[in-house]
Short mmCIF file of C-alpha atoms in Angstrom, two decimals:
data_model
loop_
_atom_site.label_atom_id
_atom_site.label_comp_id
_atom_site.label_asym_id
_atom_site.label_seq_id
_atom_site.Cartn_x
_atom_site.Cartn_y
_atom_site.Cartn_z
CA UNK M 1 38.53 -20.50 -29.08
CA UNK M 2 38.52 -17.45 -31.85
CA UNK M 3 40.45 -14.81 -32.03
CA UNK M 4 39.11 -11.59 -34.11
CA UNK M 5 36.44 -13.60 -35.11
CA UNK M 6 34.82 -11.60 -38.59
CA UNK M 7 37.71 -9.06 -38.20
CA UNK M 8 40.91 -9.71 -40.92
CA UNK M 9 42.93 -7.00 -38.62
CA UNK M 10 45.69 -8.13 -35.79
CA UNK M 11 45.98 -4.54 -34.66
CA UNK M 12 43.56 -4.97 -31.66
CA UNK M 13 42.92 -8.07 -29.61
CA UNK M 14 39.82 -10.03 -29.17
CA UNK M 15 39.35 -13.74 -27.99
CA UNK M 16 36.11 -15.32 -27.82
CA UNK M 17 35.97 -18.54 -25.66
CA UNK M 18 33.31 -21.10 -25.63
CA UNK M 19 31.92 -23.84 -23.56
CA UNK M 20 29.37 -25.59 -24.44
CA UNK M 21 26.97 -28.24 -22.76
CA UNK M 22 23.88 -30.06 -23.59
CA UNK M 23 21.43 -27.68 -22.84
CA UNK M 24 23.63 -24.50 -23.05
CA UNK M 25 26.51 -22.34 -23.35
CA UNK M 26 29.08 -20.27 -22.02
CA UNK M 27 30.96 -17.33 -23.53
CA UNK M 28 34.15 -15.77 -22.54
CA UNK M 29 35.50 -12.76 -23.81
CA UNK M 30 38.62 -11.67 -23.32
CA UNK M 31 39.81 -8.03 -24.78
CA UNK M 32 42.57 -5.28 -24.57
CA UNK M 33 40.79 -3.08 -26.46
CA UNK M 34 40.47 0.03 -23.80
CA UNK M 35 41.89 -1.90 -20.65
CA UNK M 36 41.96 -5.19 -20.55
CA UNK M 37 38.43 -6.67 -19.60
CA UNK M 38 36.38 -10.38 -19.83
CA UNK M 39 32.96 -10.39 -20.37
CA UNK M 40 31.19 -13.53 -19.00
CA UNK M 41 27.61 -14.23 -20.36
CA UNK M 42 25.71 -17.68 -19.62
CA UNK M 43 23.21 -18.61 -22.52
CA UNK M 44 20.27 -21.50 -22.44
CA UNK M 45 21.24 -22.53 -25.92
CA UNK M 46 23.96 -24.89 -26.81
CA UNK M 47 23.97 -22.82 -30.28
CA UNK M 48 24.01 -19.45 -28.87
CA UNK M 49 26.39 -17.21 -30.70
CA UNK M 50 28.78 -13.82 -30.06
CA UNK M 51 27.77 -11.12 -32.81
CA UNK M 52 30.28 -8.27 -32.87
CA UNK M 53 29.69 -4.67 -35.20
CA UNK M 54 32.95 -4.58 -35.48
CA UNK M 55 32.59 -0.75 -37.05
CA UNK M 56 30.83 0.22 -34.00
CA UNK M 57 33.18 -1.51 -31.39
CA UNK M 58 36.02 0.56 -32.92
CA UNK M 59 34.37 3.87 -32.94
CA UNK M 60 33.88 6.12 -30.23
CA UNK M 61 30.68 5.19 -28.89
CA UNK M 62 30.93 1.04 -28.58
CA UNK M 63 27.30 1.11 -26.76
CA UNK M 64 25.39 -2.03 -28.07
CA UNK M 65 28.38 -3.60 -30.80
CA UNK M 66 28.36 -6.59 -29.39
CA UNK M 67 25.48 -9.01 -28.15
CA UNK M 68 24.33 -12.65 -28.03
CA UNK M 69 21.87 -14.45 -30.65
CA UNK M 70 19.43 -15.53 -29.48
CA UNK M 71 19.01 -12.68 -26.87
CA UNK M 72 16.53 -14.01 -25.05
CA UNK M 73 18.71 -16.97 -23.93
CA UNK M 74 21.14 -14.87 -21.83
CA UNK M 75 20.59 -16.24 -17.93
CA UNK M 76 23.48 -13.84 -16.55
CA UNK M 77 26.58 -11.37 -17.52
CA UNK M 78 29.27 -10.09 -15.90
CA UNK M 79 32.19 -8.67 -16.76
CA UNK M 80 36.02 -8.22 -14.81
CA UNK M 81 38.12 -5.22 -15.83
CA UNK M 82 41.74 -5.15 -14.86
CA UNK M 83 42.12 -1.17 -14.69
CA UNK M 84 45.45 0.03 -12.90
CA UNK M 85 48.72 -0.93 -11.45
CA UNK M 86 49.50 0.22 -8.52
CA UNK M 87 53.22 0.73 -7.16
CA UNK M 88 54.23 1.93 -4.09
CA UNK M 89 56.66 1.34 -1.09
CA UNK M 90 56.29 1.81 2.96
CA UNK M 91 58.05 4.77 3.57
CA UNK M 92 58.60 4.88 7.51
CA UNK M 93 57.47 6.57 9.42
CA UNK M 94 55.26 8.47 7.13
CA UNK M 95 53.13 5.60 5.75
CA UNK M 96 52.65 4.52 2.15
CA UNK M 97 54.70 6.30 -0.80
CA UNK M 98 52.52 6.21 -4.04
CA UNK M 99 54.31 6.38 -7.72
CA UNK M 100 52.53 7.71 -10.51
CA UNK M 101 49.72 5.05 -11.44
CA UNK M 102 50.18 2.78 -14.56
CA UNK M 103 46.61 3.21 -16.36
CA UNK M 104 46.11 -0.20 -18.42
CA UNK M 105 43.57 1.48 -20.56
CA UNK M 106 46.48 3.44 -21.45
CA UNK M 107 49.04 0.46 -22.44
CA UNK M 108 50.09 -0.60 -26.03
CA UNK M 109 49.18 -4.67 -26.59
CA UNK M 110 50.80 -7.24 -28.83
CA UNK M 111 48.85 -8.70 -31.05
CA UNK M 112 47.40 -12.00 -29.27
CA UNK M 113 47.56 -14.02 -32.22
CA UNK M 114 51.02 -14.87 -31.96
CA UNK M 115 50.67 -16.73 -28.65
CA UNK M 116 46.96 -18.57 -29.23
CA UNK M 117 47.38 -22.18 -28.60
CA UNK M 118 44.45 -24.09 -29.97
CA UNK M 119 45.90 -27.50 -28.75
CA UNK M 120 46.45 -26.05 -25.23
CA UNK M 121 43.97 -23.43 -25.13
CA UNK M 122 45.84 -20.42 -24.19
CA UNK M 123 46.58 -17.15 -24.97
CA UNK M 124 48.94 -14.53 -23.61
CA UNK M 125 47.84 -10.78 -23.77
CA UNK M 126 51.27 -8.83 -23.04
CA UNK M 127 51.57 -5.13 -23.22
CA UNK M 128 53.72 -1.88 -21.91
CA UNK M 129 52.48 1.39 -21.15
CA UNK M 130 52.37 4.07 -24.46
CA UNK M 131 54.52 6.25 -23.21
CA UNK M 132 57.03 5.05 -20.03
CA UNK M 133 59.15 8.42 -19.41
CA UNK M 134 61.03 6.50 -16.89
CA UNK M 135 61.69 3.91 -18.90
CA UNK M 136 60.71 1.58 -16.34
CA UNK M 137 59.01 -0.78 -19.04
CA UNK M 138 61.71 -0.94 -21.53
CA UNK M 139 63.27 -4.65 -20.96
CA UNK M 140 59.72 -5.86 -19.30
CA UNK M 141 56.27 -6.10 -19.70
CA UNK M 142 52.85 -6.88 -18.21
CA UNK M 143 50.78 -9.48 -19.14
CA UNK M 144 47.54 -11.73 -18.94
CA UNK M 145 47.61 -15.09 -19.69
CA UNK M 146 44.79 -17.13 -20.32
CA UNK M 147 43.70 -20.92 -20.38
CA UNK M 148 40.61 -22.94 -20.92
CA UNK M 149 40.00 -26.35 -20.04
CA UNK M 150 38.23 -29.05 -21.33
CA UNK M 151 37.59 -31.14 -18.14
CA UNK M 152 38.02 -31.12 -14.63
CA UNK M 153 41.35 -30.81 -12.60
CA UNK M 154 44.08 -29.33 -11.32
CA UNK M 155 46.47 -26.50 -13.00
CA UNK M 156 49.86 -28.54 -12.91
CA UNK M 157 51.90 -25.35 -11.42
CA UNK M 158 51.49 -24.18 -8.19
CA UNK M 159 49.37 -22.87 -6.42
CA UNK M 160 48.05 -26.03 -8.18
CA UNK M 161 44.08 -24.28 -8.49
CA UNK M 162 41.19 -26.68 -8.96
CA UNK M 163 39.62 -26.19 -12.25
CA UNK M 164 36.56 -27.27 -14.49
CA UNK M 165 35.39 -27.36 -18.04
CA UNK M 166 33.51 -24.16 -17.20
CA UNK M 167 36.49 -22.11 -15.97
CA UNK M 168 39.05 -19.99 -16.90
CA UNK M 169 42.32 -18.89 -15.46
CA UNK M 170 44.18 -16.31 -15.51
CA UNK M 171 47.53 -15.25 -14.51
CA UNK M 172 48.79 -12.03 -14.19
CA UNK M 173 52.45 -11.53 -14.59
CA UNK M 174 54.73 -8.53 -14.38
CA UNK M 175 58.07 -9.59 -15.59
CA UNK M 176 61.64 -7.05 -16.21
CA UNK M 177 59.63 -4.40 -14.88
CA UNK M 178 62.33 -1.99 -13.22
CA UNK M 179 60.85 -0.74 -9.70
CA UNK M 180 60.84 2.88 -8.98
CA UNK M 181 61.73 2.39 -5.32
CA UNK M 182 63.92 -0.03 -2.89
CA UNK M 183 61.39 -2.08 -1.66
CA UNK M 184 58.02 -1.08 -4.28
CA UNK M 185 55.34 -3.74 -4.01
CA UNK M 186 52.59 -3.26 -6.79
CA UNK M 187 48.60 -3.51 -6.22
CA UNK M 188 46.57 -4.45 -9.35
CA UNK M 189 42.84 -3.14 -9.39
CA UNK M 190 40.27 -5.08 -10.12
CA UNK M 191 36.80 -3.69 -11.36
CA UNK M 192 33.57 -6.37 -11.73
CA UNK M 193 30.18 -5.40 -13.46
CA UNK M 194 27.03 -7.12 -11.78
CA UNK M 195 23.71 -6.30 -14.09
CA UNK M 196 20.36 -5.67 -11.65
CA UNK M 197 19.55 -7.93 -9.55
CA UNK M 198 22.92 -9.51 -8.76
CA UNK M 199 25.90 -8.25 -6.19
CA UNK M 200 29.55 -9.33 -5.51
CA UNK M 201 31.07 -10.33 -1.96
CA UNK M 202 34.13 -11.19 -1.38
CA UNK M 203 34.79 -14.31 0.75
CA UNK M 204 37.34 -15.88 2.84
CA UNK M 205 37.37 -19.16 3.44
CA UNK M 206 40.20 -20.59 5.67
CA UNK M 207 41.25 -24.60 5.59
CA UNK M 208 44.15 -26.57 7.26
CA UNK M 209 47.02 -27.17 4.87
CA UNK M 210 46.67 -29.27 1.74
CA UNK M 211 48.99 -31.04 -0.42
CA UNK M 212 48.47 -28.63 -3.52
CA UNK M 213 49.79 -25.87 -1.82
CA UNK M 214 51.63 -26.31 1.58
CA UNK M 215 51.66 -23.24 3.64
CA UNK M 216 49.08 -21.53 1.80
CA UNK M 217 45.83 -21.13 4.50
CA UNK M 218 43.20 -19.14 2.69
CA UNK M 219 41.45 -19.25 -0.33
CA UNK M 220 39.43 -15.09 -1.71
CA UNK M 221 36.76 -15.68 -3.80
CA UNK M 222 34.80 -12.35 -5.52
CA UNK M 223 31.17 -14.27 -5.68
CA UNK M 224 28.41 -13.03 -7.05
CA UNK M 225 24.97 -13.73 -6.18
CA UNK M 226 21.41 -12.56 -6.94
CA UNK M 227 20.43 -10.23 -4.62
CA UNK M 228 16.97 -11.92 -2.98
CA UNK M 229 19.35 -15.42 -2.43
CA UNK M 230 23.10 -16.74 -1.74
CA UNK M 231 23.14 -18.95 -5.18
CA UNK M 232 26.24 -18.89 -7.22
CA UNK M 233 25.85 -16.96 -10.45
CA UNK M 234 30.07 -16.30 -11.06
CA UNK M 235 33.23 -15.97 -8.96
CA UNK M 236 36.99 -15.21 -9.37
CA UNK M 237 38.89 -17.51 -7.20
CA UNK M 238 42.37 -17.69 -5.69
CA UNK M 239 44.92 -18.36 -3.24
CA UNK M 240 46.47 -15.98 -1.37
CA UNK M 241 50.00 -16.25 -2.75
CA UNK M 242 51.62 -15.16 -5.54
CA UNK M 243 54.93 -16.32 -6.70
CA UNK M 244 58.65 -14.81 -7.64
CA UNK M 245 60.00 -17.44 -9.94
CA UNK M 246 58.87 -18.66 -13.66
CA UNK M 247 58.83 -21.95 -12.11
CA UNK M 248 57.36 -21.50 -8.60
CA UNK M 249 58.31 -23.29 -6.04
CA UNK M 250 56.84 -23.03 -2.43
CA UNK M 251 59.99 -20.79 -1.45
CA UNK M 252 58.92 -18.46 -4.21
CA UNK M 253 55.78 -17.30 -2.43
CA UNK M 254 55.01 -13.69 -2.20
CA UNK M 255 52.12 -12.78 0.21
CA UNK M 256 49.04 -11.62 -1.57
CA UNK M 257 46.38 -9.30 -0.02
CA UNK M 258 43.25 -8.26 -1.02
CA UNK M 259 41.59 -5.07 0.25
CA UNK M 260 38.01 -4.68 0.41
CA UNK M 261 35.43 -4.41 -1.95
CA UNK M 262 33.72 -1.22 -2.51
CA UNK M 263 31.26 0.20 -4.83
CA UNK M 264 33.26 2.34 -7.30
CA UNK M 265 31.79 5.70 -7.59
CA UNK M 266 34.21 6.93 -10.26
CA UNK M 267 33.45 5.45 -13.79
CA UNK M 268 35.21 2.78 -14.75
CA UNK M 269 37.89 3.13 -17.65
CA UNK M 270 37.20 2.54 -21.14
CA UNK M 271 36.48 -0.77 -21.84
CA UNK M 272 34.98 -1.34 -24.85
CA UNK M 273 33.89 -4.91 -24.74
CA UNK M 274 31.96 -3.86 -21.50
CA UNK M 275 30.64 -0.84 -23.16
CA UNK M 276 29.92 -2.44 -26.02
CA UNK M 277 27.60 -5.53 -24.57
CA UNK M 278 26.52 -3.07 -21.46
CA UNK M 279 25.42 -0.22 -23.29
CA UNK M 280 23.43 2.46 -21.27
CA UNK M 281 22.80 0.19 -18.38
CA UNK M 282 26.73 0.37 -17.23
CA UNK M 283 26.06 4.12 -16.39
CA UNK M 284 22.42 3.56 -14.54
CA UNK M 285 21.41 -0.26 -13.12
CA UNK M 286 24.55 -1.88 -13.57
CA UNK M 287 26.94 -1.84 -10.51
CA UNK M 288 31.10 -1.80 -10.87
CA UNK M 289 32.69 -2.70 -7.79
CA UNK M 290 36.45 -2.98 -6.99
CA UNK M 291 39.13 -3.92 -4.74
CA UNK M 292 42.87 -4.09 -5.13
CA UNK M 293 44.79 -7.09 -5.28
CA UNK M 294 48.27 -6.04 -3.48
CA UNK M 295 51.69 -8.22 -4.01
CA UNK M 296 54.44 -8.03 -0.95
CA UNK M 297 54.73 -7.62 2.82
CA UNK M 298 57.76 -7.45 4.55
CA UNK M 299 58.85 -10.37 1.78
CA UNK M 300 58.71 -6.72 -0.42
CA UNK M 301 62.17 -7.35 -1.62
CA UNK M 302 61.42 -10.57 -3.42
CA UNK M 303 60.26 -8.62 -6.78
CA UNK M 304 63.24 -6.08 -6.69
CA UNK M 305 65.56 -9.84 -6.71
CA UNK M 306 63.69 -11.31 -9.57
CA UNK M 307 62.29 -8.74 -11.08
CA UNK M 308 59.32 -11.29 -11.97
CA UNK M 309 55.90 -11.54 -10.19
CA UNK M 310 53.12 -14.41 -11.15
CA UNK M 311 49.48 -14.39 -10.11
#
């Protein structure tokens, strides 16, 4: 786990991630710089290493300042960008009332160093929007939080997710963030990148209860797969349930929804890691989908209570 790695400055945030296995590697980078993204990239080489121009990554045209050496041992890449918060309330009878949007490309980030945990592996990426009128962000804040792992299990907090040494988690938290509404229930929007050749689903699977996480039926999982077969290449997995409390308990559950996946047809926010390793190819083969992740139900008040939201 790096952070900046070949860059003295703490004024933007970079964290590079590795796994690595007898035969190969993987490398996970996480980044606020534009909104906050991960770029995913499975290498045949144990030794394979993350080269970033760190000149070019800063400047306004990122396109090819960050790659993989060797390049010819890249098997797959993908990359996740978290790109808005949504917040909005059921106004009846008239249907959904929308606030204005909180752009994440458009938020101000602490410096990650301050929270890296190289015994624990984990980092926390917290920011507020650059300018917050309503003030809405001004005793709270937004954040990502990261861990690795080094073997397999099971996160010790609910919803208790199975893990491996390949994966990552991530929680998203919004926590002292004053609602704009009565009963506002947010919606985060989540982008993925899929190169040529490779498209994302998003599945449903359904079991009876389980210990981990009583009450808690279905399990979403964004999968993508190459395009001529149903193998595996990458997936972001969860419950459905989110929680109100710093330390959940089942009682804390908040209902989470996800809405379907569709092809974006707008361009996806900056995101310079994304830019920066996709180059050209995230305007013309590459494919950014995206769905939104929504928090609430008629359990809306729950946030409004606590004023805290984990996922």
């Amino acid at each position: 786990m790096e952070y900046n790695p070949g860059w003295n400055s703490s004024s933007v945030n970079l964290l590079h991630v590795r796994a690595v296995g007898p035969g190969d590697s993987l490398h996970y980078v996480w980044s606020s710089i534009g909104a906050p993204a991960v770029l995913l990239v499975a290498t045949q080489s144990p030794s394979s290493a993350l080269r970033v121009n760190w000149t070019q990554l800063l400047s306004a045209s990122p396109a090819g300042a960050i790659w993989i050496d060797p390049p010819d041992s890249v098997v797959y890449s993908t990359a996740v960008v978290f790109t808005k918060l949504f917040e909005f309330s059921e106004a009846k009878p008239s249907g959904e009332l929308f606030y204005p949007t909180y752009d994440l490309s458009e938020f101000s980030w602490n410096s990650l160093k301050h929270t890296l945990n190289h015994t624990a592996l984990t980092a926390e990426l917290s920011g507020v929007p650059a300018s917050d009128p309503g003030g809405s962000f001004s005793n709270g804040s937004l954040a990502f939080r990261v861990t690795a792992y080094e073997a397999d299990g099971r996160a010790g907090r609910l919803p208790s997710l199975l893990h491996t040494a390949d994966s990552s988690q991530l929680e998203f938290i919004l926590a002292g963030v004053a609602p704009r509404g009565n009963s506002s229930r947010f919606a985060l929007e989540v982008a993925t990148v899929e190169e040529a050749g490779a498209a994302r689903r998003l599945r449903s699977e359904r079991s009876i209860d389980d210990e981990y996480t009583p009450t808690i039926f279905e399990v979403l999982s964004l999968v993508a797969e190459p395009r001529n077969g149903s193998s595996t290449l990458g997936f972001l997995q969860w419950k459905a349930t989110a929680y109100g409390s710093r330390s959940p308990r089942r009682e804390d559950g908040i209902r989470c929804r996800a809405r379907g996946l569709q092809v974006a047809n707008w361009s996806l926010p900056a995101a310079s890691v994304v830019q920066a390793y996709f180059g050209d190819s995230l305007g013309s083969t590459c494919t950014v989908s995206a769905l939104n992740v929504s928090f609430g139900g008629e359990e809306g008040e729950v946030y409004r209570e606590k004023r805290y939201l984990s996922w």
